[in-house]
Amino acid sequence: MARTVWDSSVGKKAVMAVSGIVMLLYLVVHMIGNLKIFFGPGEFNHYAHWLRTLGEPFMHYEWTLWLIRVVLVAAVVAHAVSAYQLSRRDLRARPSKYVHKKPRASYATRTMRWGGVILGLFIVWHLLDLTTGTVHAGGFQEGHPYQNVVDTLSTWYGNVVYIVAMLALGLHVRHGFFSAAQTLGAGSRTRNRALRAVADVLALLLTAGFVAVPVGVMTGVVS
């Protein structure tokens, strides 16, 4: 049954919707955690340490954090694979262009695929920068995320990469949330306007919340 569902376009869209919602919930929590940086290094570093001790003593040190990481990786892979396979399926179904142009779609819709690619590349860079320290600008300090974030966002390229990725995220969430609601059957003629409004608000809040951090570093509020 699982294979039959996965092989169908409807099944792949459902996988995209569910995995997208999982990532959206994580993004909301992650954004709230990021905003703790405005309360100073002690508060932010303590929060990062708390994440590693979450669930103790029932869970061992970092077990809960690794469990969250595994779920997120699974969601990202499922989302990306589903999107790629649906895209290839669409191209095979219609290899030539339409004679009459389709109505102009929103900017978020037309950039959905490229936005996904940008976010995928950003995730890799973000992990190599602030988790492993492989591409970190300056001296990476294990256990001092506040200092590491400030180091990265004190560089012009760190700000450009971060802000561009967050703008792409906002567009992706705006279109993706509404699409997921339709796929999962939450949409209707009476609810669509409310769903679009929720999508707009979520996209705006997430973009503003994440972009606030590099802006805070650039203006010296966070230093």
Short mmCIF file of C-alpha atoms in Angstrom, two decimals:
data_model
loop_
_atom_site.label_atom_id
_atom_site.label_comp_id
_atom_site.label_asym_id
_atom_site.label_seq_id
_atom_site.Cartn_x
_atom_site.Cartn_y
_atom_site.Cartn_z
CA MET A 1 0.00 0.00 0.00
CA ALA A 2 2.82 2.38 0.88
CA ARG A 3 4.49 1.75 -2.49
CA THR A 4 1.21 2.30 -4.34
CA VAL A 5 0.65 5.61 -2.55
CA TRP A 6 4.22 6.73 -3.19
CA ASP A 7 4.05 5.88 -6.90
CA SER A 8 0.96 8.04 -7.41
CA SER A 9 1.12 11.81 -7.97
CA VAL A 10 -1.46 12.31 -5.23
CA GLY A 11 0.71 10.33 -2.82
CA LYS A 12 3.81 12.35 -3.64
CA LYS A 13 1.86 15.58 -3.14
CA ALA A 14 0.64 14.30 0.23
CA VAL A 15 4.23 13.47 1.24
CA MET A 16 5.29 16.97 0.19
CA ALA A 17 2.45 18.51 2.21
CA VAL A 18 3.10 16.55 5.41
CA SER A 19 6.89 16.95 5.26
CA GLY A 20 6.42 20.66 4.52
CA ILE A 21 4.24 21.11 7.60
CA VAL A 22 6.82 19.30 9.75
CA MET A 23 9.52 21.69 8.52
CA LEU A 24 7.22 24.70 8.97
CA LEU A 25 6.61 23.82 12.62
CA TYR A 26 10.35 23.51 13.12
CA LEU A 27 10.95 26.88 11.46
CA VAL A 28 8.52 28.63 13.80
CA VAL A 29 10.28 27.15 16.86
CA HIS A 30 13.71 27.84 15.36
CA MET A 31 12.84 31.48 14.66
CA ILE A 32 11.64 32.01 18.24
CA GLY A 33 14.88 30.47 19.51
CA ASN A 34 16.95 32.67 17.20
CA LEU A 35 15.33 35.82 18.57
CA LYS A 36 16.85 35.01 21.98
CA ILE A 37 20.07 36.42 20.56
CA PHE A 38 18.70 39.90 21.33
CA PHE A 39 18.83 39.06 25.06
CA GLY A 40 22.60 38.67 25.02
CA PRO A 41 25.22 35.91 24.80
CA GLY A 42 24.36 34.37 28.17
CA GLU A 43 20.71 33.83 27.28
CA PHE A 44 21.43 32.58 23.74
CA ASN A 45 24.25 30.23 24.71
CA HIS A 46 22.20 28.87 27.60
CA TYR A 47 19.34 28.15 25.19
CA ALA A 48 21.72 26.25 22.88
CA HIS A 49 22.97 24.21 25.84
CA TRP A 50 19.39 23.50 26.95
CA LEU A 51 18.63 22.01 23.53
CA ARG A 52 21.36 19.44 24.11
CA THR A 53 20.05 18.49 27.55
CA LEU A 54 16.39 18.41 26.50
CA GLY A 55 14.65 15.34 27.92
CA GLU A 56 17.25 14.54 30.58
CA PRO A 57 17.54 12.41 32.60
CA PHE A 58 15.20 10.14 30.61
CA MET A 59 17.07 10.99 27.40
CA HIS A 60 20.85 10.97 27.28
CA TYR A 61 22.81 14.15 26.44
CA GLU A 62 21.96 15.31 22.87
CA TRP A 63 19.69 12.30 22.17
CA THR A 64 16.57 14.47 21.82
CA LEU A 65 18.46 16.92 19.60
CA TRP A 66 19.66 14.09 17.35
CA LEU A 67 16.13 12.69 17.19
CA ILE A 68 14.89 16.08 15.99
CA ARG A 69 17.70 16.21 13.43
CA VAL A 70 16.82 12.76 12.07
CA VAL A 71 13.14 13.72 11.70
CA LEU A 72 14.12 16.96 9.93
CA VAL A 73 16.53 15.23 7.56
CA ALA A 74 13.83 12.69 6.69
CA ALA A 75 11.35 15.52 6.08
CA VAL A 76 13.80 17.45 3.88
CA VAL A 77 14.72 14.39 1.83
CA ALA A 78 11.07 13.32 1.40
CA HIS A 79 10.09 16.87 0.40
CA ALA A 80 12.94 17.29 -2.08
CA VAL A 81 12.55 13.85 -3.69
CA SER A 82 8.79 14.27 -4.03
CA ALA A 83 9.21 17.72 -5.59
CA TYR A 84 11.84 16.49 -8.05
CA GLN A 85 9.86 13.44 -9.12
CA LEU A 86 6.65 15.44 -9.56
CA SER A 87 8.55 18.01 -11.61
CA ARG A 88 9.99 15.29 -13.88
CA ARG A 89 6.57 13.71 -14.20
CA ASP A 90 5.07 17.06 -15.26
CA LEU A 91 7.77 17.52 -17.91
CA ARG A 92 7.21 14.03 -19.32
CA ALA A 93 3.47 14.61 -19.43
CA ARG A 94 3.89 17.85 -21.36
CA PRO A 95 7.29 17.95 -23.12
CA SER A 96 6.27 20.81 -25.43
CA LYS A 97 5.03 24.28 -24.52
CA TYR A 98 1.33 25.14 -24.48
CA VAL A 99 0.06 26.88 -27.61
CA HIS A 100 -1.75 29.43 -25.45
CA LYS A 101 0.08 30.82 -22.46
CA LYS A 102 -1.31 29.95 -19.04
CA PRO A 103 -2.48 32.81 -16.81
CA ARG A 104 0.40 34.59 -15.11
CA ALA A 105 1.14 32.88 -11.80
CA SER A 106 2.29 34.66 -8.65
CA TYR A 107 6.00 35.34 -8.19
CA ALA A 108 6.14 32.77 -5.38
CA THR A 109 4.61 30.09 -7.63
CA ARG A 110 6.99 30.78 -10.50
CA THR A 111 10.05 30.72 -8.26
CA MET A 112 9.00 27.74 -6.13
CA ARG A 113 11.50 25.34 -7.67
CA TRP A 114 14.44 27.73 -7.64
CA GLY A 115 13.50 28.76 -4.12
CA GLY A 116 13.73 25.13 -3.06
CA VAL A 117 17.20 24.84 -4.61
CA ILE A 118 18.35 28.03 -2.86
CA LEU A 119 17.06 26.78 0.49
CA GLY A 120 18.69 23.38 -0.01
CA LEU A 121 22.07 24.99 -0.68
CA PHE A 122 21.59 27.34 2.25
CA ILE A 123 20.90 24.45 4.65
CA VAL A 124 24.18 22.81 3.64
CA TRP A 125 26.12 26.08 4.07
CA HIS A 126 24.35 26.87 7.36
CA LEU A 127 25.28 23.49 8.86
CA LEU A 128 28.89 23.71 7.66
CA ASP A 129 29.11 27.22 9.06
CA LEU A 130 27.41 27.10 12.47
CA THR A 131 27.23 23.38 13.33
CA THR A 132 30.52 21.89 12.17
CA GLY A 133 32.45 25.16 11.72
CA THR A 134 33.97 23.88 8.46
CA VAL A 135 33.38 27.09 6.47
CA HIS A 136 33.04 29.43 9.44
CA ALA A 137 34.53 32.89 9.10
CA GLY A 138 37.04 33.45 11.89
CA GLY A 139 37.67 31.12 14.77
CA PHE A 140 34.77 28.73 15.36
CA GLN A 141 34.02 28.38 19.08
CA GLU A 142 32.40 25.10 20.08
CA GLY A 143 29.60 25.71 22.57
CA HIS A 144 29.46 29.46 21.88
CA PRO A 145 26.75 29.89 19.22
CA TYR A 146 26.24 33.59 20.01
CA GLN A 147 29.81 34.45 19.08
CA ASN A 148 29.68 32.19 16.02
CA VAL A 149 26.48 33.82 14.71
CA VAL A 150 27.94 37.30 15.20
CA ASP A 151 31.15 36.24 13.40
CA THR A 152 29.20 34.99 10.37
CA LEU A 153 26.82 37.92 10.15
CA SER A 154 29.65 40.42 10.55
CA THR A 155 30.76 39.54 7.01
CA TRP A 156 29.04 41.01 3.95
CA TYR A 157 28.71 37.63 2.23
CA GLY A 158 27.27 36.01 5.35
CA ASN A 159 24.54 38.64 5.41
CA VAL A 160 23.83 38.35 1.69
CA VAL A 161 23.55 34.56 1.80
CA TYR A 162 21.37 34.61 4.91
CA ILE A 163 18.99 37.37 3.81
CA VAL A 164 18.55 36.03 0.26
CA ALA A 165 17.79 32.58 1.68
CA MET A 166 15.23 34.02 4.13
CA LEU A 167 13.48 35.94 1.36
CA ALA A 168 13.31 32.71 -0.65
CA LEU A 169 11.96 30.99 2.46
CA GLY A 170 9.17 33.54 2.80
CA LEU A 171 8.05 33.02 -0.80
CA HIS A 172 8.30 29.25 -0.39
CA VAL A 173 6.19 29.23 2.77
CA ARG A 174 3.60 31.60 1.29
CA HIS A 175 2.90 29.32 -1.66
CA GLY A 176 3.70 26.01 0.05
CA PHE A 177 1.37 26.42 3.02
CA PHE A 178 -1.64 27.12 0.82
CA SER A 179 -0.75 24.25 -1.53
CA ALA A 180 -0.35 21.84 1.40
CA ALA A 181 -3.75 22.86 2.77
CA GLN A 182 -5.34 22.13 -0.61
CA THR A 183 -3.57 18.77 -0.91
CA LEU A 184 -4.68 17.68 2.56
CA GLY A 185 -8.28 18.67 1.90
CA ALA A 186 -8.42 21.72 4.19
CA GLY A 187 -9.27 24.12 1.39
CA SER A 188 -12.73 25.08 0.23
CA ARG A 189 -14.42 28.01 -1.47
CA THR A 190 -15.23 29.57 1.92
CA ARG A 191 -11.90 28.81 3.62
CA ASN A 192 -9.44 29.63 0.83
CA ARG A 193 -9.33 33.34 1.61
CA ALA A 194 -8.53 32.62 5.27
CA LEU A 195 -5.89 30.06 4.29
CA ARG A 196 -4.22 32.57 1.96
CA ALA A 197 -4.23 35.14 4.76
CA VAL A 198 -2.62 32.65 7.16
CA ALA A 199 0.00 31.81 4.52
CA ASP A 200 0.79 35.51 4.04
CA VAL A 201 1.08 36.13 7.79
CA LEU A 202 3.28 33.07 8.35
CA ALA A 203 5.58 34.01 5.48
CA LEU A 204 5.85 37.60 6.71
CA LEU A 205 6.50 36.67 10.35
CA LEU A 206 9.11 34.03 9.49
CA THR A 207 10.94 36.29 7.06
CA ALA A 208 10.92 39.24 9.44
CA GLY A 209 11.90 37.10 12.43
CA PHE A 210 14.87 35.47 10.70
CA VAL A 211 16.05 38.65 8.93
CA ALA A 212 15.94 40.54 12.25
CA VAL A 213 19.08 38.68 13.37
CA PRO A 214 21.45 39.84 10.58
CA VAL A 215 19.91 43.31 10.76
CA GLY A 216 20.59 43.32 14.51
CA VAL A 217 24.24 42.41 13.93
CA MET A 218 24.66 44.96 11.10
CA THR A 219 23.21 47.78 13.21
CA GLY A 220 25.22 46.89 16.29
CA VAL A 221 22.21 45.92 18.40
CA VAL A 222 23.74 42.44 18.56
CA SER A 223 27.50 42.54 18.95
#
